[in-house]
PDB file of C-alpha atoms in Angstrom:
ATOM      1  CA  PRO A   8      10.380   3.303  62.780  1.00  0.00           C
ATOM      2  CA  HIS A   9      10.304   6.903  64.062  1.00  0.00           C
ATOM      3  CA  GLN A  10      11.090   8.210  60.557  1.00  0.00           C
ATOM      4  CA  ARG A  11       8.308   6.054  59.080  1.00  0.00           C
ATOM      5  CA  LYS A  12       5.742   7.534  61.462  1.00  0.00           C
ATOM      6  CA  ASN A  13       6.739  11.078  60.488  1.00  0.00           C
ATOM      7  CA  LYS A  14       6.695  10.382  56.748  1.00  0.00           C
ATOM      8  CA  THR A  15       3.985  12.446  55.010  1.00  0.00           C
ATOM      9  CA  ASP A  16       3.636  13.908  51.531  1.00  0.00           C
ATOM     10  CA  GLU A  17       4.015  17.432  52.898  1.00  0.00           C
ATOM     11  CA  LYS A  18       7.248  16.573  54.716  1.00  0.00           C
ATOM     12  CA  ASP A  19       8.595  14.802  51.620  1.00  0.00           C
ATOM     13  CA  ALA A  20       7.754  17.837  49.492  1.00  0.00           C
ATOM     14  CA  ARG A  21       9.583  20.147  51.929  1.00  0.00           C
ATOM     15  CA  LYS A  22      12.612  17.830  51.838  1.00  0.00           C
ATOM     16  CA  ILE A  23      12.663  17.923  48.041  1.00  0.00           C
ATOM     17  CA  LEU A  24      12.306  21.720  48.076  1.00  0.00           C
ATOM     18  CA  LYS A  25      15.237  21.995  50.467  1.00  0.00           C
ATOM     19  CA  GLU A  26      17.383  19.840  48.154  1.00  0.00           C
ATOM     20  CA  LEU A  27      16.413  21.945  45.142  1.00  0.00           C
ATOM     21  CA  ARG A  28      17.184  25.196  46.953  1.00  0.00           C
ATOM     22  CA  SER A  29      20.627  23.952  47.960  1.00  0.00           C
ATOM     23  CA  TYR A  30      21.298  22.899  44.376  1.00  0.00           C
ATOM     24  CA  VAL A  31      19.973  26.018  42.600  1.00  0.00           C
ATOM     25  CA  LEU A  32      20.883  28.756  45.070  1.00  0.00           C
ATOM     26  CA  CYS A  33      24.168  27.401  46.406  1.00  0.00           C
ATOM     27  CA  GLN A  34      25.226  25.433  43.334  1.00  0.00           C
ATOM     28  CA  ASP A  35      25.710  22.411  45.592  1.00  0.00           C
ATOM     29  CA  ASP A  36      27.435  19.791  43.463  1.00  0.00           C
ATOM     30  CA  GLN A  37      26.754  17.154  46.121  1.00  0.00           C
ATOM     31  CA  ALA A  38      23.034  17.109  45.275  1.00  0.00           C
ATOM     32  CA  ASP A  39      22.284  13.926  43.367  1.00  0.00           C
ATOM     33  CA  PHE A  40      19.502  14.549  40.853  1.00  0.00           C
ATOM     34  CA  PRO A  41      18.574  12.106  38.114  1.00  0.00           C
ATOM     35  CA  SER A  42      18.869  13.390  34.564  1.00  0.00           C
ATOM     36  CA  VAL A  43      15.629  13.931  32.672  1.00  0.00           C
ATOM     37  CA  TRP A  44      15.345  13.443  28.928  1.00  0.00           C
ATOM     38  CA  VAL A  45      13.274  16.119  27.195  1.00  0.00           C
ATOM     39  CA  PRO A  46      12.041  15.192  23.709  1.00  0.00           C
ATOM     40  CA  ASP A  47      13.000  17.559  20.907  1.00  0.00           C
ATOM     41  CA  HIS A  48      10.383  19.473  18.908  1.00  0.00           C
ATOM     42  CA  GLN A  49      10.466  17.030  15.989  1.00  0.00           C
ATOM     43  CA  THR A  50       9.818  14.031  18.260  1.00  0.00           C
ATOM     44  CA  ARG A  51       6.920  15.833  19.945  1.00  0.00           C
ATOM     45  CA  ALA A  52       5.422  16.813  16.577  1.00  0.00           C
ATOM     46  CA  ASP A  53       5.759  13.247  15.247  1.00  0.00           C
ATOM     47  CA  ARG A  54       4.167  11.926  18.439  1.00  0.00           C
ATOM     48  CA  GLU A  55       1.164  14.184  17.901  1.00  0.00           C
ATOM     49  CA  LEU A  56       0.554  12.723  14.455  1.00  0.00           C
ATOM     50  CA  VAL A  57       0.865   9.115  15.639  1.00  0.00           C
ATOM     51  CA  ARG A  58      -1.268   9.722  18.737  1.00  0.00           C
ATOM     52  CA  MET A  59      -3.935  11.357  16.569  1.00  0.00           C
ATOM     53  CA  ARG A  60      -4.128   8.174  14.473  1.00  0.00           C
ATOM     54  CA  LEU A  61      -4.557   6.110  17.648  1.00  0.00           C
ATOM     55  CA  ARG A  62      -7.292   8.448  18.933  1.00  0.00           C
ATOM     56  CA  VAL A  63      -9.157   8.247  15.630  1.00  0.00           C
ATOM     57  CA  GLY A  64      -8.981   4.443  15.834  1.00  0.00           C
ATOM     58  CA  GLU A  65     -10.343   4.499  19.392  1.00  0.00           C
ATOM     59  CA  ASN A  66     -13.203   6.786  18.347  1.00  0.00           C
ATOM     60  CA  ALA A  67     -14.028   4.490  15.416  1.00  0.00           C
ATOM     61  CA  ALA A  68     -14.126   1.503  17.788  1.00  0.00           C
ATOM     62  CA  LYS A  69     -16.477   3.428  20.123  1.00  0.00           C
ATOM     63  CA  CYS A  70     -18.704   4.297  17.193  1.00  0.00           C
ATOM     64  CA  LYS A  71     -18.885   0.622  16.149  1.00  0.00           C
ATOM     65  CA  THR A  72     -19.847  -0.283  19.715  1.00  0.00           C
ATOM     66  CA  GLN A  73     -22.602   2.347  19.642  1.00  0.00           C
ATOM     67  CA  ILE A  74     -23.927   0.901  16.379  1.00  0.00           C
ATOM     68  CA  HIS A  75     -23.980  -2.614  17.872  1.00  0.00           C
ATOM     69  CA  ALA A  76     -25.772  -1.227  20.947  1.00  0.00           C
ATOM     70  CA  TRP A  77     -28.341   0.513  18.714  1.00  0.00           C
ATOM     71  CA  LEU A  78     -29.050  -2.769  16.900  1.00  0.00           C
ATOM     72  CA  LYS A  79     -29.421  -4.625  20.201  1.00  0.00           C
ATOM     73  CA  VAL A  80     -31.718  -2.002  21.762  1.00  0.00           C
ATOM     74  CA  HIS A  81     -34.014  -2.053  18.723  1.00  0.00           C
ATOM     75  CA  GLY A  82     -33.933  -5.845  18.366  1.00  0.00           C
ATOM     76  CA  VAL A  83     -32.396  -5.824  14.896  1.00  0.00           C
ATOM     77  CA  ALA A  84     -30.334  -8.946  14.219  1.00  0.00           C
ATOM     78  CA  LYS A  85     -27.956  -9.174  11.287  1.00  0.00           C
ATOM     79  CA  PRO A  86     -28.110 -12.203   8.981  1.00  0.00           C
ATOM     80  CA  LYS A  87     -26.189 -15.150  10.479  1.00  0.00           C
ATOM     81  CA  ASP A  88     -23.921 -15.724   7.478  1.00  0.00           C
ATOM     82  CA  MET A  89     -22.677 -12.102   7.471  1.00  0.00           C
ATOM     83  CA  ASN A  90     -19.353 -10.982   8.984  1.00  0.00           C
ATOM     84  CA  ASN A  91     -19.093  -7.634  10.768  1.00  0.00           C
ATOM     85  CA  TRP A  92     -17.783  -4.577   8.898  1.00  0.00           C
ATOM     86  CA  THR A  93     -17.565  -6.242   5.492  1.00  0.00           C
ATOM     87  CA  ARG A  94     -19.013  -4.496   2.439  1.00  0.00           C
ATOM     88  CA  ALA A  95     -22.155  -6.642   2.752  1.00  0.00           C
ATOM     89  CA  HIS A  96     -22.497  -5.685   6.428  1.00  0.00           C
ATOM     90  CA  TRP A  97     -22.155  -1.976   5.583  1.00  0.00           C
ATOM     91  CA  ASP A  98     -24.807  -2.290   2.850  1.00  0.00           C
ATOM     92  CA  TRP A  99     -27.124  -4.043   5.307  1.00  0.00           C
ATOM     93  CA  LEU A 100     -26.609  -1.329   7.960  1.00  0.00           C
ATOM     94  CA  VAL A 101     -27.323   1.430   5.424  1.00  0.00           C
ATOM     95  CA  ASP A 102     -30.459  -0.466   4.410  1.00  0.00           C
ATOM     96  CA  VAL A 103     -31.588  -0.741   8.067  1.00  0.00           C
ATOM     97  CA  ALA A 104     -30.956   2.981   8.575  1.00  0.00           C
ATOM     98  CA  LYS A 105     -32.863   4.081   5.446  1.00  0.00           C
ATOM     99  CA  LYS A 106     -35.822   1.728   5.103  1.00  0.00           C
ATOM    100  CA  CYS A 107     -38.766   1.791   7.489  1.00  0.00           C
ATOM    101  CA  GLN A 108     -38.342  -0.995  10.030  1.00  0.00           C
ATOM    102  CA  PRO A 109     -41.360  -2.296  11.937  1.00  0.00           C
ATOM    103  CA  GLY A 110     -41.421  -0.984  15.499  1.00  0.00           C
ATOM    104  CA  ILE A 111     -38.544   1.484  14.994  1.00  0.00           C
ATOM    105  CA  GLU A 112     -39.238   5.203  15.056  1.00  0.00           C
ATOM    106  CA  ARG A 113     -37.901   7.391  12.254  1.00  0.00           C
ATOM    107  CA  SER A 114     -35.815   9.458  14.703  1.00  0.00           C
ATOM    108  CA  ALA A 115     -34.025   6.290  15.847  1.00  0.00           C
ATOM    109  CA  GLN A 116     -33.181   5.484  12.224  1.00  0.00           C
ATOM    110  CA  LEU A 117     -31.811   9.018  11.795  1.00  0.00           C
ATOM    111  CA  ALA A 118     -29.572   8.382  14.820  1.00  0.00           C
ATOM    112  CA  LEU A 119     -28.239   5.203  13.157  1.00  0.00           C
ATOM    113  CA  GLN A 120     -27.588   7.162   9.954  1.00  0.00           C
ATOM    114  CA  SER A 121     -25.568   9.648  12.030  1.00  0.00           C
ATOM    115  CA  TYR A 122     -23.497   6.839  13.570  1.00  0.00           C
ATOM    116  CA  LEU A 123     -22.754   5.460  10.104  1.00  0.00           C
ATOM    117  CA  ARG A 124     -21.722   8.877   8.757  1.00  0.00           C
ATOM    118  CA  GLN A 125     -19.440   9.401  11.758  1.00  0.00           C
ATOM    119  CA  LEU A 126     -17.865   5.968  11.315  1.00  0.00           C
ATOM    120  CA  ARG A 127     -17.239   6.555   7.609  1.00  0.00           C
ATOM    121  CA  ALA A 128     -15.618   9.922   8.371  1.00  0.00           C
ATOM    122  CA  LEU A 129     -13.432   8.380  11.088  1.00  0.00           C
ATOM    123  CA  GLU A 130     -12.317   5.527   8.834  1.00  0.00           C
ATOM    124  CA  LYS A 131     -11.518   7.979   6.042  1.00  0.00           C
ATOM    125  CA  GLU A 132      -9.500  10.118   8.476  1.00  0.00           C
ATOM    126  CA  ALA A 133      -7.677   7.014   9.765  1.00  0.00           C
ATOM    127  CA  GLY A 134      -6.676   6.193   6.182  1.00  0.00           C
ATOM    128  CA  THR A 135      -5.401   9.735   5.609  1.00  0.00           C
ATOM    129  CA  LEU A 136      -3.362   9.661   8.826  1.00  0.00           C
ATOM    130  CA  GLU A 137      -1.936   6.230   7.998  1.00  0.00           C
ATOM    131  CA  ARG A 138      -0.691   7.505   4.628  1.00  0.00           C
ATOM    132  CA  GLN A 139       0.955  10.479   6.375  1.00  0.00           C
ATOM    133  CA  ILE A 140       2.563   8.180   8.968  1.00  0.00           C
ATOM    134  CA  GLU A 141       3.768   5.882   6.168  1.00  0.00           C
ATOM    135  CA  LYS A 142       5.443   8.890   4.521  1.00  0.00           C
ATOM    136  CA  LEU A 143       6.981   9.946   7.835  1.00  0.00           C
ATOM    137  CA  SER A 144       8.308   6.422   8.418  1.00  0.00           C
ATOM    138  CA  GLN A 145      10.294   6.636   5.161  1.00  0.00           C
ATOM    139  CA  THR A 146      12.172   9.800   6.163  1.00  0.00           C
ATOM    140  CA  PRO A 147      15.882   9.407   7.072  1.00  0.00           C
ATOM    141  CA  ARG A 148      15.047   9.822  10.780  1.00  0.00           C
ATOM    142  CA  TYR A 149      12.848   6.698  10.876  1.00  0.00           C
ATOM    143  CA  ALA A 150      13.557   4.582   7.766  1.00  0.00           C
ATOM    144  CA  LYS A 151      16.186   2.223   9.265  1.00  0.00           C
ATOM    145  CA  PRO A 152      14.571   1.685  12.697  1.00  0.00           C
ATOM    146  CA  VAL A 153      11.141   1.113  11.109  1.00  0.00           C
ATOM    147  CA  ALA A 154      12.639  -1.408   8.661  1.00  0.00           C
ATOM    148  CA  ALA A 155      14.314  -3.239  11.573  1.00  0.00           C
ATOM    149  CA  LEU A 156      11.150  -3.300  13.705  1.00  0.00           C
ATOM    150  CA  THR A 157       8.830  -4.388  10.891  1.00  0.00           C
ATOM    151  CA  ASP A 158      11.050  -7.438  10.334  1.00  0.00           C
ATOM    152  CA  PHE A 159       9.448  -8.866  13.484  1.00  0.00           C
ATOM    153  CA  ILE A 160       6.256 -10.858  12.926  1.00  0.00           C
ATOM    154  CA  GLY A 161       3.164  -8.839  13.864  1.00  0.00           C
ATOM    155  CA  VAL A 162       4.878  -5.433  13.787  1.00  0.00           C
ATOM    156  CA  ALA A 163       3.608  -3.125  11.051  1.00  0.00           C
ATOM    157  CA  THR A 164       4.518   0.486  10.311  1.00  0.00           C
ATOM    158  CA  LEU A 165       2.027   2.000  12.760  1.00  0.00           C
ATOM    159  CA  SER A 166       3.239  -0.159  15.678  1.00  0.00           C
ATOM    160  CA  ALA A 167       6.856   0.657  14.837  1.00  0.00           C
ATOM    161  CA  MET A 168       6.113   4.388  14.689  1.00  0.00           C
ATOM    162  CA  VAL A 169       4.209   4.298  17.992  1.00  0.00           C
ATOM    163  CA  TYR A 170       7.222   2.640  19.613  1.00  0.00           C
ATOM    164  CA  LEU A 171       9.791   4.998  18.094  1.00  0.00           C
ATOM    165  CA  THR A 172       7.919   8.244  18.740  1.00  0.00           C
ATOM    166  CA  GLU A 173       6.939   7.335  22.303  1.00  0.00           C
ATOM    167  CA  MET A 174      10.393   6.031  23.244  1.00  0.00           C
ATOM    168  CA  GLY A 175      12.301   8.889  21.597  1.00  0.00           C
ATOM    169  CA  ASP A 176      16.093   8.687  21.667  1.00  0.00           C
ATOM    170  CA  LEU A 177      16.865   5.010  22.330  1.00  0.00           C
ATOM    171  CA  ARG A 178      20.529   5.783  23.044  1.00  0.00           C
ATOM    172  CA  ARG A 179      19.542   6.974  26.519  1.00  0.00           C
ATOM    173  CA  PHE A 180      18.870   3.348  27.521  1.00  0.00           C
ATOM    174  CA  ALA A 181      21.933   1.294  28.409  1.00  0.00           C
ATOM    175  CA  ASN A 182      20.239  -2.101  28.011  1.00  0.00           C
ATOM    176  CA  ARG A 183      16.977  -3.981  27.517  1.00  0.00           C
ATOM    177  CA  ARG A 184      16.202  -3.994  31.226  1.00  0.00           C
ATOM    178  CA  GLN A 185      16.093  -0.204  31.296  1.00  0.00           C
ATOM    179  CA  ILE A 186      13.702  -0.197  28.341  1.00  0.00           C
ATOM    180  CA  GLY A 187      11.510  -2.774  30.084  1.00  0.00           C
ATOM    181  CA  ALA A 188      11.502  -0.714  33.280  1.00  0.00           C
ATOM    182  CA  TYR A 189      10.654   2.466  31.335  1.00  0.00           C
ATOM    183  CA  LEU A 190       7.686   0.705  29.722  1.00  0.00           C
ATOM    184  CA  GLY A 191       6.493  -0.699  33.053  1.00  0.00           C
ATOM    185  CA  LEU A 192       7.206  -4.300  32.063  1.00  0.00           C
ATOM    186  CA  VAL A 193       9.568  -4.812  35.006  1.00  0.00           C
ATOM    187  CA  PRO A 194       7.510  -3.699  38.009  1.00  0.00           C
ATOM    188  CA  SER A 195       9.185  -3.161  41.353  1.00  0.00           C
ATOM    189  CA  GLN A 196       7.826  -2.509  44.815  1.00  0.00           C
ATOM    190  CA  ASN A 197       8.797   0.493  46.880  1.00  0.00           C
ATOM    191  CA  GLU A 198       6.646   0.913  49.981  1.00  0.00           C
ATOM    192  CA  SER A 199       6.997   1.343  53.697  1.00  0.00           C
ATOM    193  CA  GLY A 200       6.298  -1.664  55.884  1.00  0.00           C
ATOM    194  CA  GLU A 201       8.037  -4.949  56.468  1.00  0.00           C
ATOM    195  CA  THR A 202      11.382  -5.076  54.665  1.00  0.00           C
ATOM    196  CA  ASN A 203      10.923  -8.733  53.744  1.00  0.00           C
ATOM    197  CA  ASP A 204       7.462  -8.131  52.248  1.00  0.00           C
ATOM    198  CA  ARG A 205       7.511  -9.369  48.645  1.00  0.00           C
ATOM    199  CA  LYS A 206       4.692  -9.367  46.103  1.00  0.00           C
TER     200      LYS A 206
END
């Protein structure tokens, strides 16, 4: 109880510093530090490419939301028999953006045209990145693991590459539980208070 009362971030930081000093300065072999895996340059570079594709997808989704918001604000309803983001839907949006609509200012239509240009550019970039990721997935480093992962239903190349580049060297995990813990799928509680407190 006394130790709990005196537990603060500053005191914990000083304790860690003391441990590090004894390890680095005195070469104390008794210090028990966990090993840290540092990804190699290739893994970090591959991660950048895959993360860029995910960011482009997120930006495209935001742009679509902005287009839907624009339509709602200006009271423009799409035809009921039309599905979103089909060729017909695109043609209709372009038509709304170009033709004079009653009650909609020209500057608002120019804003919609900008949204559509941005979305087209983002979708084109997503396609380019996907082709590059597809090429990367066929290199000797990734070919076998990607083939194994894409055998599972619902796992395509992009999902497999996200998993492989984010996880890095899978040999550092001894079993599935460690992978689950690393991904945050096996949460645990570590807090001061009652020892029998379970959530």
